[in-house]
Short mmCIF file of C-alpha atoms (C1' of nucleotides) in Angstrom, two decimals:
data_model
loop_
_atom_site.label_atom_id
_atom_site.label_comp_id
_atom_site.label_asym_id
_atom_site.label_seq_id
_atom_site.Cartn_x
_atom_site.Cartn_y
_atom_site.Cartn_z
CA MET B 214 -0.02 0.03 0.00
CA ALA B 215 2.45 2.61 -1.22
CA PHE B 216 -0.15 5.17 -2.09
CA MET B 217 -0.20 6.50 1.48
CA THR B 218 2.88 8.54 0.66
CA LEU B 219 2.17 9.40 -2.93
CA PRO B 220 3.14 13.02 -3.77
CA THR B 221 -0.45 14.17 -4.48
CA PRO B 222 -0.81 13.64 -8.28
CA ALA B 223 -2.44 16.26 -10.38
CA SER B 224 -5.70 14.30 -10.59
CA VAL B 225 -6.35 14.75 -6.93
CA PRO B 226 -7.57 18.29 -6.02
CA SER B 227 -6.18 20.01 -3.10
CA ALA B 228 -9.30 19.59 -1.00
CA ALA B 229 -9.68 16.02 0.09
CA ARG B 230 -13.27 16.41 1.20
CA ASP B 231 -15.79 17.53 -1.48
CA LEU B 232 -19.19 18.96 -0.45
CA PRO B 233 -22.26 18.05 -2.46
CA HIS B 234 -24.08 21.00 -3.93
CA PRO B 235 -27.32 20.81 -5.95
CA ALA B 236 -26.90 21.85 -9.62
CA THR B 237 -28.67 25.05 -10.45
CA ALA B 238 -31.42 23.24 -12.24
CA GLU B 239 -32.00 21.02 -9.17
CA ILE B 240 -32.71 23.92 -6.82
CA ARG B 241 -36.38 23.89 -5.74
CA LEU B 242 -38.32 26.99 -4.66
CA GLU B 243 -40.05 25.08 -1.74
CA GLU B 244 -36.73 24.05 -0.29
CA VAL B 245 -35.23 27.56 -0.68
CA LEU B 246 -38.18 28.98 1.14
CA HIS B 247 -38.00 26.39 3.79
CA ALA B 248 -34.27 27.03 4.28
CA LEU B 249 -35.01 30.74 4.63
CA SER B 250 -37.91 30.22 7.09
CA ASP B 251 -35.65 29.50 10.06
CA PRO B 252 -34.58 32.51 12.21
CA MET B 253 -30.98 31.15 12.60
CA ARG B 254 -30.62 30.51 8.91
CA LEU B 255 -31.99 33.96 8.12
CA ILE B 256 -29.29 35.47 10.29
CA VAL B 257 -26.73 33.48 8.34
CA VAL B 258 -28.08 34.60 5.01
CA ARG B 259 -28.22 38.20 6.08
CA ASN B 260 -24.58 37.99 7.28
CA LEU B 261 -23.46 36.45 4.03
CA ALA B 262 -25.31 39.10 2.04
CA ALA B 263 -23.70 41.94 4.02
CA ALA B 264 -20.18 40.49 3.75
CA ALA B 265 -18.07 41.59 0.82
CA THR B 266 -16.10 38.32 0.67
CA GLU B 267 -16.71 34.69 1.61
CA VAL B 268 -17.29 34.06 5.28
CA ALA B 269 -16.25 31.16 7.55
CA CYS B 270 -18.94 29.34 9.59
CA SER B 271 -17.35 30.52 12.78
CA GLU B 272 -17.61 34.16 11.77
CA VAL B 273 -21.35 34.13 11.94
CA PRO B 274 -22.34 34.25 15.64
CA LEU B 275 -25.44 32.21 16.32
CA PRO B 276 -26.99 31.65 19.77
CA VAL B 277 -26.94 27.89 19.37
CA SER B 278 -24.28 25.19 19.71
CA LYS B 279 -21.55 24.45 17.22
CA SER B 280 -23.19 21.30 15.95
CA THR B 281 -26.50 23.09 15.46
CA THR B 282 -24.69 25.77 13.52
CA THR B 283 -23.16 23.07 11.23
CA HIS B 284 -26.65 21.71 10.73
CA HIS B 285 -28.08 25.01 9.53
CA PHE B 286 -25.26 25.65 7.15
CA ARG B 287 -25.81 22.21 5.63
CA VAL B 288 -29.50 22.82 5.21
CA LEU B 289 -28.73 26.14 3.38
CA ARG B 290 -26.17 24.44 1.15
CA GLU B 291 -28.40 21.39 0.31
CA ALA B 292 -31.20 23.78 -0.57
CA GLY B 293 -28.90 25.62 -2.97
CA VAL B 294 -28.87 28.93 -1.08
CA ILE B 295 -25.19 28.92 -0.34
CA SER B 296 -21.97 27.36 -1.57
CA GLN B 297 -19.30 25.97 0.69
CA ILE B 298 -15.72 25.00 0.20
CA TYR B 299 -13.03 23.99 2.59
CA ARG B 300 -10.17 26.39 2.93
CA GLY B 301 -7.63 25.17 5.41
CA THR B 302 -9.35 24.36 8.63
CA SER B 303 -12.15 26.70 7.80
CA LYS B 304 -15.19 26.25 5.60
CA MET B 305 -15.97 29.27 3.55
CA ASN B 306 -19.54 30.22 2.72
CA ALA B 307 -21.03 32.40 0.03
CA LEU B 308 -24.52 33.09 -1.26
CA ARG B 309 -25.31 31.52 -4.59
CA ARG B 310 -26.62 34.91 -5.77
CA ALA B 311 -26.26 34.33 -9.45
CA ASP B 312 -27.94 30.86 -9.48
CA LEU B 313 -30.80 32.14 -7.40
CA GLU B 314 -31.19 35.23 -9.53
CA ALA B 315 -31.31 33.14 -12.67
CA LEU B 316 -34.01 30.76 -11.28
CA PHE B 317 -36.06 33.23 -9.20
CA PRO B 318 -35.32 36.77 -10.22
CA GLY B 319 -35.48 39.30 -7.38
CA LEU B 320 -36.53 36.80 -4.82
CA LEU B 321 -33.46 36.75 -2.66
CA ASP B 322 -33.19 40.59 -2.60
CA ARG B 323 -36.88 40.82 -1.63
CA VAL B 324 -36.36 38.42 1.25
CA LEU B 325 -33.26 40.27 2.46
CA ASP B 326 -35.12 43.54 2.26
CA ALA B 327 -38.10 42.02 4.11
CA ALA B 328 -35.77 40.71 6.77
CA GLU B 329 -34.14 44.08 7.23
CA ARG B 330 -37.48 45.90 7.40
CA GLN B 331 -38.70 43.44 10.00
CA ALA B 332 -35.55 43.81 12.04
CA VAL B 333 -35.88 47.51 12.01
CA ARG B 334 -39.62 47.34 12.86
CA LEU B 335 -39.17 44.97 15.76
CA GLY B 336 -36.59 46.69 17.86
CA GLY B 337 -33.96 48.04 15.46
CA MET P 1300 -81.01 33.90 28.95
CA ALA P 1301 -83.16 35.65 26.41
CA PHE P 1302 -80.32 36.44 24.03
CA MET P 1303 -80.66 33.11 22.33
CA THR P 1304 -83.40 34.46 20.20
CA LEU P 1305 -82.26 38.05 19.84
CA PRO P 1306 -82.80 39.48 16.34
CA THR P 1307 -79.12 39.90 15.64
CA PRO P 1308 -78.32 43.35 16.97
CA ALA P 1309 -75.86 45.57 15.13
CA SER P 1310 -73.09 44.63 17.55
CA VAL P 1311 -73.17 41.02 16.54
CA PRO P 1312 -71.88 40.32 13.05
CA SER P 1313 -73.78 37.96 10.81
CA ALA P 1314 -71.21 35.19 11.03
CA ALA P 1315 -71.50 33.24 14.27
CA ARG P 1316 -68.05 31.81 13.93
CA ASP P 1317 -65.17 34.13 13.88
CA LEU P 1318 -61.81 33.16 12.61
CA PRO P 1319 -58.68 34.52 14.33
CA HIS P 1320 -56.37 36.51 12.00
CA PRO P 1321 -53.02 37.97 13.03
CA ALA P 1322 -52.96 41.80 12.93
CA THR P 1323 -50.74 43.18 10.24
CA ALA P 1324 -48.03 44.15 12.76
CA GLU P 1325 -48.00 40.57 14.09
CA ILE P 1326 -47.15 38.94 10.78
CA ARG P 1327 -43.67 37.46 10.91
CA LEU P 1328 -41.38 36.92 7.82
CA GLU P 1329 -40.23 33.50 9.07
CA GLU P 1330 -43.82 32.28 9.44
CA VAL P 1331 -44.74 33.61 6.04
CA LEU P 1332 -41.83 31.88 4.38
CA HIS P 1333 -42.63 28.66 6.23
CA ALA P 1334 -46.23 28.81 5.12
CA LEU P 1335 -45.09 29.31 1.52
CA SER P 1336 -42.57 26.46 1.67
CA ASP P 1337 -45.10 23.66 1.40
CA PRO P 1338 -46.07 22.45 -2.08
CA MET P 1339 -49.79 22.19 -1.27
CA ARG P 1340 -49.91 25.64 0.20
CA LEU P 1341 -47.99 27.14 -2.76
CA ILE P 1342 -50.71 25.68 -4.98
CA VAL P 1343 -53.29 27.32 -2.87
CA VAL P 1344 -51.59 30.69 -2.95
CA ARG P 1345 -51.03 30.55 -6.68
CA ASN P 1346 -54.75 29.73 -7.17
CA LEU P 1347 -55.78 32.65 -4.93
CA ALA P 1348 -53.47 35.03 -6.80
CA ALA P 1349 -54.91 33.94 -10.15
CA ALA P 1350 -58.48 34.28 -9.08
CA ALA P 1351 -60.19 37.62 -9.61
CA THR P 1352 -62.54 37.21 -6.63
CA GLU P 1353 -62.39 35.31 -3.33
CA VAL P 1354 -62.27 31.55 -3.54
CA ALA P 1355 -63.87 28.83 -1.55
CA CYS P 1356 -61.67 26.10 0.03
CA SER P 1357 -63.31 23.50 -2.13
CA GLU P 1358 -62.49 25.37 -5.32
CA VAL P 1359 -58.77 24.69 -4.94
CA PRO P 1360 -58.12 21.08 -5.96
CA LEU P 1361 -55.35 19.51 -3.80
CA PRO P 1362 -54.24 15.85 -3.97
CA VAL P 1363 -54.82 15.43 -0.23
CA SER P 1364 -57.74 14.68 1.96
CA LYS P 1365 -60.37 17.25 3.02
CA SER P 1366 -59.05 17.49 6.60
CA THR P 1367 -55.54 18.00 5.41
CA THR P 1368 -56.77 20.81 3.10
CA THR P 1369 -58.38 22.48 6.04
CA HIS P 1370 -55.08 22.24 7.86
CA HIS P 1371 -53.14 23.99 5.14
CA PHE P 1372 -55.67 26.79 4.90
CA ARG P 1373 -55.39 27.34 8.57
CA VAL P 1374 -51.62 27.45 8.49
CA LEU P 1375 -51.80 30.14 5.71
CA ARG P 1376 -54.36 32.14 7.67
CA GLU P 1377 -52.41 31.96 10.95
CA ALA P 1378 -49.27 33.09 9.14
CA GLY P 1379 -51.12 36.16 7.84
CA VAL P 1380 -50.90 35.05 4.16
CA ILE P 1381 -54.65 34.78 3.57
CA SER P 1382 -57.89 35.96 5.07
CA GLN P 1383 -60.85 33.73 5.58
CA ILE P 1384 -64.54 34.44 6.28
CA TYR P 1385 -67.52 32.22 6.35
CA ARG P 1386 -70.12 32.80 3.62
CA GLY P 1387 -73.00 30.41 3.85
CA THR P 1388 -71.63 26.83 3.93
CA SER P 1389 -68.46 27.93 2.22
CA LYS P 1390 -65.31 29.59 3.66
CA MET P 1391 -64.01 32.11 1.32
CA ASN P 1392 -60.35 32.88 1.00
CA ALA P 1393 -58.30 35.74 -0.29
CA LEU P 1394 -54.70 36.77 -0.25
CA ARG P 1395 -53.70 39.54 2.20
CA ARG P 1396 -51.96 41.34 -0.60
CA ALA P 1397 -52.09 44.86 0.86
CA ASP P 1398 -50.79 43.74 4.25
CA LEU P 1399 -47.98 41.68 2.86
CA GLU P 1400 -47.07 44.42 0.46
CA ALA P 1401 -46.88 46.94 3.26
CA LEU P 1402 -44.65 44.74 5.43
CA PHE P 1403 -42.55 43.09 2.73
CA PRO P 1404 -42.66 45.05 -0.53
CA GLY P 1405 -42.48 42.89 -3.64
CA LEU P 1406 -42.03 39.73 -1.76
CA LEU P 1407 -45.29 37.98 -2.60
CA ASP P 1408 -45.09 38.88 -6.28
CA ARG P 1409 -41.48 37.53 -6.52
CA VAL P 1410 -42.52 34.29 -4.85
CA LEU P 1411 -45.49 33.97 -7.22
CA ASP P 1412 -43.29 34.73 -10.19
CA ALA P 1413 -40.73 32.18 -8.94
CA ALA P 1414 -43.38 29.49 -8.58
CA GLU P 1415 -44.62 30.21 -12.08
CA ARG P 1416 -41.12 30.01 -13.54
CA GLN P 1417 -40.43 26.76 -11.72
CA ALA P 1418 -43.74 25.23 -12.86
CA VAL P 1419 -42.90 26.11 -16.44
CA ARG P 1420 -39.43 24.89 -16.14
CA LEU P 1421 -40.37 21.49 -14.66
CA GLY P 1422 -42.88 20.22 -17.03
CA GLY P 1423 -44.96 23.00 -18.38
"C1'" DG N 234 5.54 14.56 15.77
"C1'" DC N 235 2.39 17.23 18.65
"C1'" DC N 236 -1.08 20.71 19.62
"C1'" DG N 237 -4.72 23.94 18.67
"C1'" DT N 238 -8.45 25.29 15.58
"C1'" DA N 239 -12.51 24.48 12.83
"C1'" DC N 240 -15.81 21.73 11.64
"C1'" DT N 241 -18.40 17.07 11.47
"C1'" DA N 242 -20.69 12.60 12.34
"C1'" DC N 243 -23.31 10.15 15.60
"C1'" DG N 244 -26.76 9.27 18.81
"C1'" DG N 245 -30.53 11.06 21.51
"C1'" DT N 246 -34.56 13.98 22.77
"C1'" DG N 247 -38.63 16.69 22.60
"C1'" DT N 248 -41.49 19.12 19.47
"C1'" DC N 249 -43.75 20.08 15.26
"C1'" DT N 250 -46.12 18.69 11.13
"C1'" DA N 251 -48.39 16.46 7.11
"C1'" DT N 252 -51.26 13.02 6.62
"C1'" DC N 253 -55.46 10.28 7.29
"C1'" DG N 254 -60.36 8.70 8.73
"C1'" DT N 255 -64.37 9.34 11.39
"C1'" DA N 256 -67.76 11.96 13.39
"C1'" DG N 257 -70.14 16.18 13.68
"C1'" DA N 258 -71.50 21.26 13.33
"C1'" DA N 259 -73.40 25.12 10.39
"C1'" DA N 260 -75.81 26.71 6.61
"C1'" DC N 261 -78.69 26.21 2.57
"C1'" DC N 262 -82.45 23.72 -0.27
"C1'" DG N 263 -86.46 21.43 -1.06
"C1'" DC H 988 -88.23 18.95 8.82
"C1'" DG H 989 -84.82 16.07 6.26
"C1'" DG H 990 -81.17 15.91 3.11
"C1'" DT H 991 -77.04 17.88 0.99
"C1'" DT H 992 -72.92 20.47 0.96
"C1'" DT H 993 -68.96 22.47 3.16
"C1'" DC H 994 -65.91 22.68 6.41
"C1'" DT H 995 -64.02 21.36 11.31
"C1'" DA H 996 -62.53 19.10 15.50
"C1'" DC H 997 -60.48 14.96 17.28
"C1'" DG H 998 -57.37 11.29 17.61
"C1'" DA H 999 -53.70 8.77 15.73
"C1'" DT H 1000 -49.38 7.97 13.14
"C1'" DA H 1001 -45.16 8.43 10.79
"C1'" DG H 1002 -41.68 11.30 9.58
"C1'" DA H 1003 -38.99 15.69 9.94
"C1'" DC H 1004 -36.48 18.89 12.55
"C1'" DA H 1005 -34.03 21.90 16.01
"C1'" DC H 1006 -31.28 21.24 19.44
"C1'" DC H 1007 -27.56 19.26 22.38
"C1'" DG H 1008 -23.07 16.85 23.87
"C1'" DT H 1009 -19.44 13.75 22.87
"C1'" DA H 1010 -16.07 12.00 20.13
"C1'" DG H 1011 -13.45 12.41 16.09
"C1'" DT H 1012 -11.30 14.12 11.56
"C1'" DA H 1013 -8.63 17.37 8.82
"C1'" DC H 1014 -5.56 20.98 8.51
"C1'" DG H 1015 -1.92 24.42 9.90
"C1'" DG H 1016 1.72 25.90 13.06
"C1'" DC H 1017 5.31 24.90 16.24
#
DNA sequence: GCCGTACTACGGTGTCTATCGTAGAAACCG
DNA sequence: CGGTTTCTACGATAGACACCGTAGTACGGC
């Protein structure tokens, strides 16, 4: 079993672990809405929308445990709302803005605006 | 207890059974999104949006039982998405367009458009 | 090689929910 | 009044889900 010390051939990408993302055509409106209907996940999405660059999971403070945070990020990824890639020990997250815009024009922006308005309305 | 046969004074509305609706300020984005994230309820909302007038529960054909249909209409009402009033033996339903538009401008229209696009995309 | 950081997988728990069938209330029609 | 239609309330069930803690993996730095 000599492959254990192989010098990482070109066919093997740098990231050992690949995360499954739905293709754009596989994204379903019901699942997107469900993903966005949880308060914790809405916080995550608003944070990602406000950030200029990609954001690590740990950079989004949620009032739940680490494992629950992981769970919410996975729900968002599996619904097609965010993309995730490993970068070092971190997992970077970004909104799939272009994909969502192509499928559901204006939807994400309206949800973000609605969330902002509600946040202001309820104790800004 | 003479009120049993009172001739319906002005203070008593014609409908004996009153349905609880959330006030506009009580409507929450998370609950609206959750209400819209179910396929059956999305069918209902699209039907109501397409109809010119108010629609009875029985006029929206869903592939589920009668009691399940009742359940879905109640979820939509309690989330603030629709209004319901009894009219004879029927219960009439209508979208709370103005309330939703005031709270979350453009949201409902974007969801309806997204649902339409997805329906076309997935088997016209 | 060892340690710290970041995230995950697993197993468990309590709650919610989508579904059904049955039985029944409320209003209209004859 | 009796029958029909429309919707509901109840009880039950199976599955989903939000949450936790523990244990473990992968990576980077020393």
